[in-house]
Short mmCIF file of C-alpha atoms and ligand atoms in Angstrom, two decimals:
data_model
loop_
_atom_site.label_atom_id
_atom_site.label_comp_id
_atom_site.label_asym_id
_atom_site.label_seq_id
_atom_site.Cartn_x
_atom_site.Cartn_y
_atom_site.Cartn_z
CA MET A 1 0.00 0.00 0.00
CA SER A 2 1.36 3.39 -0.89
CA GLU A 3 2.05 5.58 2.12
CA TRP A 4 -0.41 8.29 3.09
CA PHE A 5 2.07 10.40 5.03
CA GLU A 6 5.36 12.13 4.51
CA GLY A 7 7.37 13.64 7.29
CA SER A 8 9.07 16.97 7.77
CA LYS A 9 12.36 16.67 9.64
CA LYS A 10 12.28 20.39 10.44
CA GLY A 11 8.77 20.09 11.88
CA LEU A 12 9.75 17.10 13.99
CA GLU A 13 12.83 18.99 15.21
CA LYS A 14 10.57 21.79 16.45
CA ILE A 15 8.47 19.30 18.37
CA ALA A 16 11.61 17.77 19.89
CA ARG A 17 13.12 21.12 20.86
CA ARG A 18 9.82 22.23 22.39
CA ARG A 19 10.40 19.74 25.19
CA GLY A 20 14.09 20.51 25.39
CA LEU A 21 17.36 18.84 24.54
CA SER A 22 17.51 17.08 27.92
CA TYR A 23 14.52 15.02 26.87
CA VAL A 24 16.25 14.21 23.59
CA LEU A 25 19.05 12.67 25.63
CA PHE A 26 16.51 10.88 27.83
CA GLU A 27 15.00 9.25 24.70
CA LEU A 28 18.35 7.71 23.80
CA ILE A 29 19.07 6.58 27.33
CA GLN A 30 15.66 5.01 27.78
CA ASN A 31 16.09 3.12 24.50
CA ALA A 32 19.40 1.75 25.77
CA TRP A 33 17.95 0.90 29.19
CA ASP A 34 15.10 -0.94 27.44
CA THR A 35 17.60 -3.46 26.09
CA GLY A 36 19.41 -6.11 28.09
CA ALA A 37 22.46 -3.82 28.37
CA ARG A 38 24.59 -3.97 31.54
CA GLU A 39 26.57 -0.90 30.54
CA VAL A 40 25.38 2.31 28.95
CA SER A 41 27.67 5.25 28.30
CA VAL A 42 26.96 8.77 27.13
CA VAL A 43 29.71 11.08 25.91
CA PHE A 44 29.40 14.68 24.79
CA VAL A 45 32.11 16.15 22.55
CA PRO A 46 31.67 19.85 21.83
CA VAL A 47 32.80 20.78 18.29
CA ASP A 48 35.50 23.44 18.43
CA GLY A 49 34.29 26.94 17.69
CA ARG A 50 30.81 25.88 16.64
CA PRO A 51 27.50 25.53 18.51
CA LEU A 52 27.52 21.81 17.84
CA VAL A 53 27.95 18.87 20.17
CA ASP A 54 28.60 15.26 19.22
CA MET A 55 26.48 13.02 21.40
CA ILE A 56 27.56 9.39 21.56
CA VAL A 57 25.45 6.79 23.35
CA THR A 58 26.78 3.24 23.54
CA ASP A 59 25.23 0.14 25.03
CA ASP A 60 26.45 -3.45 25.31
CA ASP A 61 23.20 -5.28 24.60
CA ALA A 62 24.08 -8.51 22.79
CA ASP A 63 21.15 -8.35 20.34
CA GLY A 64 21.31 -4.72 19.27
CA PHE A 65 18.67 -3.31 16.91
CA LYS A 66 16.26 -6.03 15.79
CA ASP A 67 15.25 -3.92 12.81
CA LEU A 68 17.35 -0.89 11.89
CA ALA A 69 14.43 0.51 9.90
CA HIS A 70 12.77 1.28 13.24
CA SER A 71 15.32 4.00 13.76
CA TRP A 72 13.72 6.00 10.93
CA THR A 73 10.17 4.67 10.80
CA LEU A 74 7.87 6.89 12.79
CA PHE A 75 5.17 5.10 14.73
CA ALA A 76 6.06 1.58 13.57
CA GLU A 77 4.78 -1.10 15.95
CA SER A 78 7.09 -0.75 18.94
CA GLU A 79 8.36 -4.14 20.07
CA ARG A 80 8.40 -2.68 23.60
CA LYS A 81 4.77 -1.75 24.01
CA GLY A 82 3.72 -5.22 25.06
CA ASP A 83 6.12 -5.18 27.98
CA PRO A 84 5.03 -3.00 30.91
CA GLU A 85 8.57 -3.06 32.30
CA LYS A 86 10.02 -1.39 29.21
CA ARG A 87 9.76 2.31 28.56
CA GLY A 88 9.22 2.39 24.79
CA ARG A 89 5.74 2.37 23.29
CA PHE A 90 5.18 5.05 20.64
CA ASN A 91 8.08 4.28 18.31
CA LEU A 92 8.77 8.00 18.20
CA GLY A 93 11.69 8.74 20.54
CA GLU A 94 14.61 7.82 18.28
CA LYS A 95 13.13 9.92 15.45
CA LEU A 96 12.86 12.96 17.73
CA VAL A 97 16.55 12.52 18.49
CA LEU A 98 17.49 12.24 14.82
CA ALA A 99 15.39 15.32 14.05
CA VAL A 100 17.64 17.55 16.19
CA CYS A 101 20.83 16.13 14.61
CA GLU A 102 22.72 17.71 11.72
CA SER A 103 24.10 14.26 10.98
CA ALA A 104 23.95 10.93 12.77
CA GLU A 105 25.04 7.34 12.59
CA ILE A 106 23.66 4.26 14.26
CA THR A 107 25.85 1.19 14.26
CA SER A 108 24.42 -2.02 15.62
CA THR A 109 24.76 -5.79 15.39
CA LYS A 110 22.87 -6.08 12.11
CA GLY A 111 24.37 -3.14 10.27
CA CYS A 112 24.57 0.60 10.30
CA VAL A 113 22.71 3.58 9.01
CA ARG A 114 24.04 7.05 8.37
CA PHE A 115 21.92 10.20 8.15
CA ASP A 116 23.40 13.32 6.53
CA ASP A 117 22.62 16.14 4.08
CA GLU A 118 22.15 13.65 1.31
CA GLY A 119 19.72 11.47 3.19
CA ARG A 120 19.85 8.00 4.68
CA HIS A 121 22.54 5.43 3.86
CA VAL A 122 22.38 1.88 5.11
CA GLY A 123 25.78 0.23 5.37
CA ARG A 124 27.30 -3.08 6.32
CA LYS A 125 29.50 -1.92 9.17
CA ARG A 126 28.34 -3.65 12.32
CA THR A 127 29.21 -4.16 15.97
CA GLU A 128 30.08 -7.42 17.67
CA SER A 129 27.44 -6.62 20.22
CA GLY A 130 25.59 -3.52 21.33
CA THR A 131 24.66 -0.32 19.58
CA VAL A 132 26.48 2.99 19.12
CA PHE A 133 24.49 6.09 18.40
CA GLU A 134 26.49 9.12 17.27
CA GLY A 135 24.67 12.34 16.52
CA ARG A 136 25.88 15.87 15.88
CA VAL A 137 23.37 18.17 17.57
CA ARG A 138 22.97 21.92 17.21
CA MET A 139 23.44 22.91 20.83
CA THR A 140 25.01 25.93 22.52
CA ARG A 141 27.41 25.45 25.43
CA VAL A 142 24.74 26.82 27.77
CA GLU A 143 22.31 24.22 26.43
CA LEU A 144 24.95 21.53 26.90
CA ASP A 145 25.39 22.53 30.55
CA ALA A 146 21.63 22.26 31.05
CA VAL A 147 21.61 18.80 29.44
CA LEU A 148 24.48 17.67 31.68
CA ALA A 149 22.67 18.98 34.75
CA ALA A 150 19.47 17.19 33.69
CA ALA A 151 21.39 13.94 33.13
CA LYS A 152 22.23 13.94 36.84
CA GLU A 153 18.51 13.66 37.57
CA LEU A 154 18.26 10.25 35.96
CA ILE A 155 17.96 7.25 38.24
CA ALA A 156 20.03 4.46 36.78
CA PRO A 157 18.40 1.02 36.89
CA PRO A 158 20.04 -1.12 39.57
CA GLY A 159 22.65 -3.29 37.89
CA VAL A 160 23.10 -1.16 34.77
CA LYS A 161 26.35 0.79 34.89
CA THR A 162 25.46 4.11 33.33
CA THR A 163 28.12 6.77 32.77
CA ILE A 164 27.86 10.35 31.55
CA ASP A 165 31.18 11.69 30.22
CA GLY A 166 32.92 8.86 32.04
CA LYS A 167 31.28 9.55 35.36
CA ARG A 168 28.95 6.93 36.74
CA LEU A 169 25.45 8.13 37.62
CA THR A 170 25.37 8.15 41.40
CA GLU A 171 23.22 5.46 42.90
CA ARG A 172 20.47 6.89 45.02
CA ALA A 173 19.36 4.92 48.05
CA PRO A 174 15.58 4.74 48.24
CA LEU A 175 13.86 5.67 51.48
CA LYS A 176 11.49 2.84 50.77
CA VAL A 177 10.60 0.32 48.09
CA PHE A 178 7.14 -1.17 48.15
CA GLU A 179 4.82 -3.13 45.92
CA ALA A 180 1.55 -1.59 44.77
CA SER A 181 -1.16 -2.03 42.17
CA LEU A 182 -1.09 0.82 39.70
CA GLN A 183 -2.52 1.63 36.34
CA THR A 184 -0.21 0.89 33.43
CA GLU A 185 -0.60 0.43 29.68
CA ILE A 186 0.04 -2.71 27.70
CA ALA A 187 -0.57 -3.38 24.01
CA ASN A 188 -3.38 -5.85 23.37
CA THR A 189 -3.18 -8.52 20.67
CA GLU A 190 -4.03 -5.95 17.98
CA GLY A 191 -1.28 -3.65 19.19
CA PHE A 192 -3.50 -1.05 20.83
CA LEU A 193 -2.20 0.28 24.12
CA THR A 194 -4.82 -0.41 26.77
CA ALA A 195 -5.05 0.53 30.41
CA ARG A 196 -4.49 -2.23 32.93
CA THR A 197 -3.93 -2.33 36.66
CA ARG A 198 -0.82 -4.25 37.56
CA LYS A 199 1.42 -4.87 40.56
CA THR A 200 4.72 -3.05 40.43
CA ASN A 201 7.49 -1.81 42.66
CA VAL A 202 7.46 1.82 43.72
CA ARG A 203 10.76 3.34 44.81
CA VAL A 204 10.64 6.48 46.92
CA PHE A 205 13.63 8.82 47.36
CA SER A 206 14.13 12.11 49.13
CA ALA A 207 13.46 14.70 46.44
CA LEU A 208 16.45 16.41 44.87
CA THR A 209 16.88 20.13 45.46
CA ARG A 210 15.39 21.93 42.51
CA MET A 211 13.91 25.31 41.79
CA ASP A 212 10.28 25.68 42.69
CA PRO A 213 8.91 27.37 39.57
CA GLU A 214 6.21 29.12 41.56
CA THR A 215 8.44 30.80 44.13
CA GLY A 216 11.80 30.68 42.40
CA ALA A 217 13.26 29.22 45.63
CA ARG A 218 15.47 26.14 45.65
CA ARG A 219 14.09 23.36 47.81
CA ALA A 220 13.39 19.63 47.90
CA PHE A 221 11.08 19.52 44.91
CA GLY A 222 9.93 16.12 43.73
CA PHE A 223 9.44 14.50 40.36
CA LEU A 224 7.54 11.47 39.22
CA TYR A 225 9.76 8.98 37.39
CA GLU A 226 9.05 6.13 35.04
CA MET A 227 11.81 3.53 35.40
CA GLY A 228 14.57 6.09 35.90
CA ILE A 229 13.29 8.78 33.52
CA PRO A 230 11.74 11.96 34.96
CA VAL A 231 8.15 12.38 33.78
CA CYS A 232 6.71 15.45 35.48
CA PRO A 233 7.30 17.69 38.46
CA THR A 234 5.10 17.09 41.51
CA GLY A 235 6.74 19.52 43.91
CA ASP A 236 6.44 16.82 46.57
CA GLN A 237 9.04 15.99 49.22
CA TRP A 238 9.68 12.73 47.41
CA ASP A 239 11.00 11.66 44.04
CA VAL A 240 8.84 8.66 43.23
CA GLU A 241 9.93 6.10 40.68
CA ILE A 242 7.38 3.69 39.23
CA MET A 243 8.98 0.50 37.93
CA GLN A 244 6.50 -0.08 35.10
CA LYS A 245 5.00 1.99 32.30
CA VAL A 246 3.29 5.06 33.66
CA PRO A 247 0.19 6.18 31.73
CA VAL A 248 1.77 9.24 30.12
CA ASN A 249 0.76 11.48 27.25
CA LEU A 250 2.55 11.39 23.89
CA GLU A 251 4.97 14.01 25.15
CA ARG A 252 5.78 11.81 28.15
CA ASN A 253 5.53 14.75 30.52
CA ALA A 254 2.15 14.47 32.26
CA VAL A 255 -0.03 12.04 34.16
CA SER A 256 -3.67 12.40 35.21
CA GLU A 257 -4.55 13.98 38.56
CA THR A 258 -6.13 10.70 39.61
CA TYR A 259 -2.95 8.77 38.92
CA LEU A 260 -0.84 11.30 40.81
CA ARG A 261 -3.21 11.21 43.79
CA THR A 262 -3.06 7.43 43.86
CA VAL A 263 0.74 7.58 43.95
CA ARG A 264 0.66 10.18 46.72
CA VAL A 265 -1.74 8.12 48.85
CA LEU A 266 0.39 5.01 48.40
CA CYS A 267 3.52 6.89 49.41
CA LEU A 268 1.96 8.51 52.46
CA ASN A 269 0.46 5.20 53.59
CA GLU A 270 3.91 3.64 53.37
CA LEU A 271 6.00 6.51 54.70
CA PHE A 272 3.87 8.37 57.22
CA ASP A 273 6.11 7.27 60.06
CA GLN A 274 9.01 9.03 58.34
CA LEU A 275 7.05 12.19 57.59
CA LYS A 276 8.82 15.36 58.72
CA PRO A 277 6.66 17.93 60.51
CA GLU A 278 7.47 20.57 57.90
CA ASP A 279 6.19 18.26 55.17
CA ALA A 280 2.74 17.76 56.65
CA ALA A 281 1.22 20.69 54.79
CA THR A 282 2.75 19.92 51.38
CA PRO A 283 0.42 19.50 48.40
CA ALA A 284 1.32 15.79 48.29
CA VAL A 285 0.20 15.14 51.83
CA GLN A 286 -2.84 17.39 51.70
CA ASP A 287 -3.89 15.79 48.41
CA ALA A 288 -3.51 12.31 49.92
CA LEU A 289 -5.56 13.40 52.92
CA THR A 290 -8.61 13.89 50.70
CA ASP A 291 -8.48 10.32 49.44
CA GLU A 292 -10.55 7.63 51.12
CA ARG A 293 -7.73 5.09 50.72
CA ILE A 294 -5.57 6.93 53.28
CA LYS A 295 -4.75 4.93 56.40
CA PRO A 296 -6.18 6.30 59.68
CA GLU A 297 -2.67 6.14 61.24
CA ALA A 298 -1.38 8.36 58.43
CA VAL A 299 -4.14 10.93 59.01
CA ASN A 300 -3.24 10.92 62.68
CA VAL A 301 0.44 11.59 62.04
CA VAL A 302 -0.33 14.42 59.62
CA LEU A 303 -2.63 16.13 62.10
CA THR A 304 -0.16 15.68 64.95
CA HIS A 305 2.51 17.39 62.85
CA GLN A 306 0.18 20.21 61.87
CA TYR A 307 -1.59 20.84 65.17
CA GLY A 308 0.23 18.96 67.92
CA GLU A 309 -0.94 16.08 70.12
CA LYS A 310 -3.43 18.29 71.95
CA ARG A 311 -5.79 19.34 69.21
CA ALA A 312 -9.51 19.83 68.78
CA VAL A 313 -11.87 20.87 66.04
CA ILE A 314 -13.57 24.21 66.73
CA ASP A 315 -17.07 23.33 67.88
CA PRO A 316 -19.61 26.03 67.09
CA SER A 317 -22.19 24.23 69.23
CA ASP A 318 -20.01 24.46 72.32
CA PRO A 319 -18.04 27.71 72.42
CA GLU A 320 -17.25 27.22 76.09
CA ALA A 321 -15.51 23.92 75.37
CA ASN A 322 -13.38 25.70 72.74
CA HIS A 323 -12.30 28.24 75.36
CA ARG A 324 -11.56 25.65 78.01
CA LEU A 325 -9.41 23.57 75.66
CA VAL A 326 -7.34 26.60 74.66
CA THR A 327 -6.63 27.29 78.32
CA GLU A 328 -5.57 23.63 78.63
CA GLY A 329 -3.02 24.15 75.85
CA TYR A 330 -5.00 22.68 72.96
CA THR A 331 -4.71 23.95 69.38
CA LEU A 332 -8.06 24.52 67.74
CA ILE A 333 -8.53 23.53 64.10
CA PRO A 334 -10.91 25.77 62.18
CA GLY A 335 -13.42 24.20 59.82
CA SER A 336 -11.78 26.03 56.91
CA ALA A 337 -8.48 24.16 57.44
CA PHE A 338 -9.51 21.19 55.32
CA SER A 339 -11.76 20.32 52.40
CA LYS A 340 -14.90 18.25 52.89
CA PRO A 341 -13.36 14.91 51.84
CA ALA A 342 -10.36 15.54 54.11
CA TRP A 343 -12.71 16.24 57.04
CA GLU A 344 -14.50 12.97 56.33
CA ASN A 345 -11.20 11.11 56.66
CA ILE A 346 -10.29 13.04 59.81
CA ARG A 347 -13.66 12.22 61.33
CA SER A 348 -13.66 8.55 60.43
CA SER A 349 -10.09 8.07 61.62
CA GLY A 350 -10.81 9.92 64.88
CA ALA A 351 -7.65 11.99 64.31
CA ALA A 352 -9.32 15.11 65.68
CA LYS A 353 -12.53 15.50 67.67
CA PRO A 354 -14.74 18.52 68.17
CA SER A 355 -14.10 20.44 71.42
CA GLY A 356 -17.57 19.59 72.67
CA GLN A 357 -16.72 15.89 72.50
CA ILE A 358 -13.37 16.23 74.25
CA MET A 359 -14.53 18.48 77.08
CA PRO A 360 -18.29 18.83 76.82
CA THR A 361 -19.73 21.80 78.63
CA PRO A 362 -22.31 20.34 80.99
CA LYS A 363 -25.80 21.12 79.79
CA PRO A 364 -28.68 21.24 82.24
CA TYR A 365 -30.95 19.39 79.89
CA SER A 366 -29.81 16.75 77.53
CA THR A 367 -30.60 17.28 73.84
CA ASP A 368 -30.60 13.53 73.47
CA PRO A 369 -34.16 12.63 72.40
CA ASN A 370 -33.97 9.49 74.58
CA ALA A 371 -33.08 11.45 77.72
CA PRO A 372 -35.83 11.68 80.33
CA ASN A 373 -37.91 14.84 80.19
CA ARG A 374 -37.48 17.35 82.91
CA LYS A 375 -39.85 16.90 85.83
CA LEU A 376 -41.00 20.16 87.31
CA LEU A 377 -42.35 20.53 90.79
CA PRO A 378 -45.98 21.68 90.25
CA GLU A 379 -46.59 25.14 91.66
CA SER A 380 -49.34 23.59 93.81
CA GLU A 381 -46.56 21.80 95.68
CA TRP A 382 -44.37 24.89 96.18
CA THR A 383 -43.60 25.96 99.72
CA ASP A 384 -44.20 29.57 100.77
CA GLY A 385 -40.45 30.08 100.62
CA MET A 386 -40.40 28.97 96.99
CA LYS A 387 -43.23 31.30 96.08
CA ASN A 388 -41.39 34.13 97.82
CA ILE A 389 -38.14 33.51 95.94
CA ALA A 390 -40.01 33.19 92.62
CA SER A 391 -41.65 36.53 93.17
CA TYR A 392 -38.33 38.07 94.22
CA VAL A 393 -36.59 36.77 91.08
CA GLU A 394 -39.31 38.10 88.83
CA GLN A 395 -39.19 41.57 90.35
CA ILE A 396 -35.42 41.82 90.41
CA ALA A 397 -35.18 40.61 86.77
CA LYS A 398 -37.70 43.22 85.66
CA LYS A 399 -35.49 45.91 87.20
CA LEU A 400 -32.07 44.55 86.28
CA ILE A 401 -32.50 43.04 82.83
CA LYS A 402 -35.85 44.52 81.89
CA LEU A 403 -37.34 41.13 81.13
CA HIS A 404 -40.19 39.10 82.45
CA VAL A 405 -38.53 36.05 83.91
CA THR A 406 -40.56 33.03 85.01
CA VAL A 407 -39.30 30.67 87.66
CA THR A 408 -39.60 26.90 87.57
CA ILE A 409 -38.31 24.30 90.01
CA ASP A 410 -37.00 20.99 88.72
CA LYS A 411 -37.23 17.91 90.88
CA GLY A 412 -33.75 16.85 89.99
CA LEU A 413 -33.50 15.39 86.56
CA ILE A 414 -31.22 18.13 85.30
CA GLY A 415 -27.50 17.46 85.57
CA ALA A 416 -26.48 16.94 89.16
CA GLY A 417 -23.88 19.72 89.30
CA TRP A 418 -26.45 22.34 88.46
CA ALA A 419 -27.90 24.66 91.08
CA ALA A 420 -29.94 26.44 88.45
CA CYS A 421 -30.06 27.22 84.80
CA TYR A 422 -31.37 30.03 82.66
CA GLY A 423 -32.59 30.28 79.11
CA SER A 424 -35.24 32.20 77.13
CA GLY A 425 -36.61 34.09 80.09
CA GLU A 426 -36.95 31.02 82.27
CA LEU A 427 -34.92 30.44 85.42
CA THR A 428 -35.02 26.89 86.72
CA PHE A 429 -33.81 25.95 90.19
CA ASN A 430 -32.58 22.41 90.64
CA LEU A 431 -34.19 21.21 93.83
CA ALA A 432 -31.93 18.17 94.06
CA SER A 433 -28.92 20.46 94.13
CA VAL A 434 -30.02 23.52 96.16
CA GLY A 435 -32.39 21.71 98.56
CA TYR A 436 -35.63 22.95 100.20
CA ASP A 437 -33.72 25.06 102.70
CA PHE A 438 -32.37 27.33 99.95
CA PHE A 439 -35.82 28.91 99.57
CA GLU A 440 -36.42 29.51 103.29
CA HIS A 441 -34.16 32.50 104.06
CA GLY A 442 -35.41 35.13 101.67
CA PRO A 443 -32.94 36.88 99.34
CA ASP A 444 -29.75 35.98 101.15
CA ALA A 445 -26.23 36.01 99.71
CA ARG A 446 -26.57 32.49 98.25
CA VAL A 447 -29.79 33.37 96.46
CA ASN A 448 -28.41 36.68 95.16
CA ALA A 449 -25.15 35.16 93.97
CA LEU A 450 -27.04 32.49 92.04
CA LEU A 451 -29.47 35.05 90.67
CA ILE A 452 -26.71 37.34 89.40
CA HIS A 453 -24.99 34.38 87.77
CA GLU A 454 -28.10 33.10 86.03
CA LEU A 455 -29.33 36.50 84.86
CA ALA A 456 -25.88 37.17 83.40
CA HIS A 457 -26.58 34.26 81.05
CA GLU A 458 -29.17 36.47 79.38
CA ALA A 459 -26.13 38.27 77.93
CA GLU A 460 -23.89 35.25 77.27
CA GLY A 461 -24.06 31.49 77.75
CA ASN A 462 -20.32 30.86 77.77
CA HIS A 463 -18.82 31.22 81.24
CA LEU A 464 -15.40 31.98 79.76
CA ASP A 465 -16.52 34.69 77.42
CA GLU A 466 -15.67 38.25 78.32
CA LYS A 467 -19.31 39.20 77.76
CA PHE A 468 -20.29 36.94 80.64
CA TYR A 469 -18.05 38.51 83.26
CA LYS A 470 -18.96 42.00 82.07
CA ALA A 471 -22.62 41.08 82.58
CA LEU A 472 -21.73 39.85 86.08
CA GLN A 473 -20.12 43.21 86.87
CA ARG A 474 -23.13 45.09 85.55
CA LEU A 475 -25.60 42.99 87.49
CA GLY A 476 -23.59 43.16 90.72
CA ALA A 477 -23.44 46.96 90.47
CA GLY A 478 -27.09 47.10 89.43
CA MET A 479 -28.20 45.06 92.39
CA THR A 480 -26.24 47.30 94.79
CA GLU A 481 -27.94 50.35 93.30
CA LEU A 482 -31.30 48.66 93.64
CA ALA A 483 -30.66 47.69 97.25
CA LEU A 484 -29.92 51.34 98.06
CA SER A 485 -32.71 52.88 96.04
CA GLU A 486 -35.44 50.30 96.70
CA PRO A 487 -34.51 48.48 99.89
CA GLU A 488 -38.15 47.53 100.46
CA LEU A 489 -38.00 45.18 97.44
CA PHE A 490 -35.50 43.10 99.40
CA ARG A 491 -37.08 43.56 102.80
CA ASN A 492 -40.54 42.66 101.50
CA HIS A 493 -39.14 39.32 100.45
CA GLY A 494 -37.74 38.68 103.89
CA HIS A 495 -34.20 39.99 103.61
CA LYS A 496 -32.80 40.16 107.12
CA SER A 497 -30.43 42.97 107.86
CA HIS A 498 -27.37 41.77 109.67
CA LYS A 499 -27.28 44.99 111.66
CA SER A 500 -28.57 44.47 115.16
N1 ATP B 1 19.90 1.05 21.78
C1 ATP B 1 19.04 0.27 21.12
N2 ATP B 1 19.25 -1.05 21.01
C2 ATP B 1 18.38 -1.85 20.37
N3 ATP B 1 17.27 -1.41 19.78
C3 ATP B 1 17.01 -0.08 19.84
C4 ATP B 1 17.87 0.82 20.51
N4 ATP B 1 17.34 2.05 20.40
C5 ATP B 1 16.21 1.93 19.69
N5 ATP B 1 15.99 0.64 19.36
C6 ATP B 1 14.89 0.11 18.55
O1 ATP B 1 14.34 1.18 17.83
C7 ATP B 1 12.95 1.27 18.06
C8 ATP B 1 12.52 2.70 17.95
O2 ATP B 1 12.93 3.43 19.07
P1 ATP B 1 12.04 4.68 19.52
O3 ATP B 1 12.63 5.31 20.68
O4 ATP B 1 11.76 5.51 18.34
O5 ATP B 1 10.64 3.98 19.88
P2 ATP B 1 10.25 3.15 21.20
O6 ATP B 1 11.34 3.15 22.16
O7 ATP B 1 9.76 1.83 20.72
O8 ATP B 1 9.01 3.97 21.72
P3 ATP B 1 9.01 5.46 22.34
O9 ATP B 1 8.62 6.37 21.24
O10 ATP B 1 7.96 5.33 23.37
O11 ATP B 1 10.37 5.71 22.84
C9 ATP B 1 12.74 0.64 19.40
O12 ATP B 1 11.46 0.11 19.53
C10 ATP B 1 13.78 -0.48 19.38
O13 ATP B 1 13.29 -1.58 18.71
MG1 MG B 2 12.17 4.99 22.81
#
């Protein structure tokens, strides 16, 4: 069949240079690493006085090129796309490399091919074993320095001696290696790359120091790697290397958000016990926190780093508990600190509880629908003393807080520690706590102290709020004024002067 397409070398060169010359080098190295080579060497020879560099990549794979035509045939069926542990799949990389070369020669076990101004020349020269790629690339010295710096980012496969200008790529010791199921792509019988989930090793390293493109600062700034080749920046504290094909785009420089989140969750679940406090708020960790696959222990460690051991979630339903916990040295976490899915994980893991659950402010009546209803003492059963105090409370309240306050007496089902409680214009005495005798001495100091306290709750429910103590001051002063201006109000209710 006659071919539909023709290629433009210049156009392909522009596509290759768009990603940068470092990636051109990476294409050659990944092709060599995809073979059975035990040694791979890269040498750069700058051409004197010209912005040209000879790039020579040699490997010692016994087989060499199976089909030399694949070096110039764009998008032929890649023999590597059926193997998830090999990097090649598009049958494009080598052509991108050739596109940036002024001239090139590939010599392998089955022959050689030379590319120059006059075109392509297949020759008979061959190697005993392995392949030598020699290409003359238009490259300034500044560009060469950048390529050399990028080459240091590669992670050589264990057991493959890889040298750049004679220097062996330094082996990096992983912080952790673990097995995980991850999405990959494998060619099906018809040669179409299809997504598949497969078990693979994940190797995690401390991230190299790189420039954070957002801030311009140099810091540990992670990359995602596919079998030694950098794919895309993550900015995480880790460089993460996946030991099988990563589902990348044609440019090999991006993965989906879902894939990246999966990798982050896996890493945090494996490495949370090594997490540094300063790394708890990184995008990697915060992203992982939103994922339901995160381990509860990991959530706990992250929150401990961010908020300390003593931490509570701000509880709008119990402001007093919030105050009390702060005085006990707790750090309060505002609702805005995390997204909804992260809160769900925090809740289900129990990594942080609302203040009201840690130190509930006692409530006179339970809001629990199964709690017994309050049992009031019917007014028909009130003693004269009770009636007297009720009338006193009503009159004092009218003067001091300008409200009609009704009095009720509970037989003791409200919380035991409660002498009384106040809410919505109703003051309830707890008979079980104050006792019958409380009502028998008129407005004495005990009655007045309790009254001032309860009426102050008209201003503020929270005992620790400034508004509450200011209300206490106001009511104390107000009652003094009242005692001086209307002493009969007190005397009429049986107040006994202590003066003889
Ligand atoms: N050093 C090498 N030794 C042996 N064969 C090689 C070597 N380099 C390239 N090849 C062969 O040339 C083919 C084309 O390489 P190329 O990089 O263009 O495509 P690929 O590696 O298959 O896929 P990708 O575009 O994803 O890199 C490879 O599939 C492989 O068969
Ligand atoms: Mg390739």
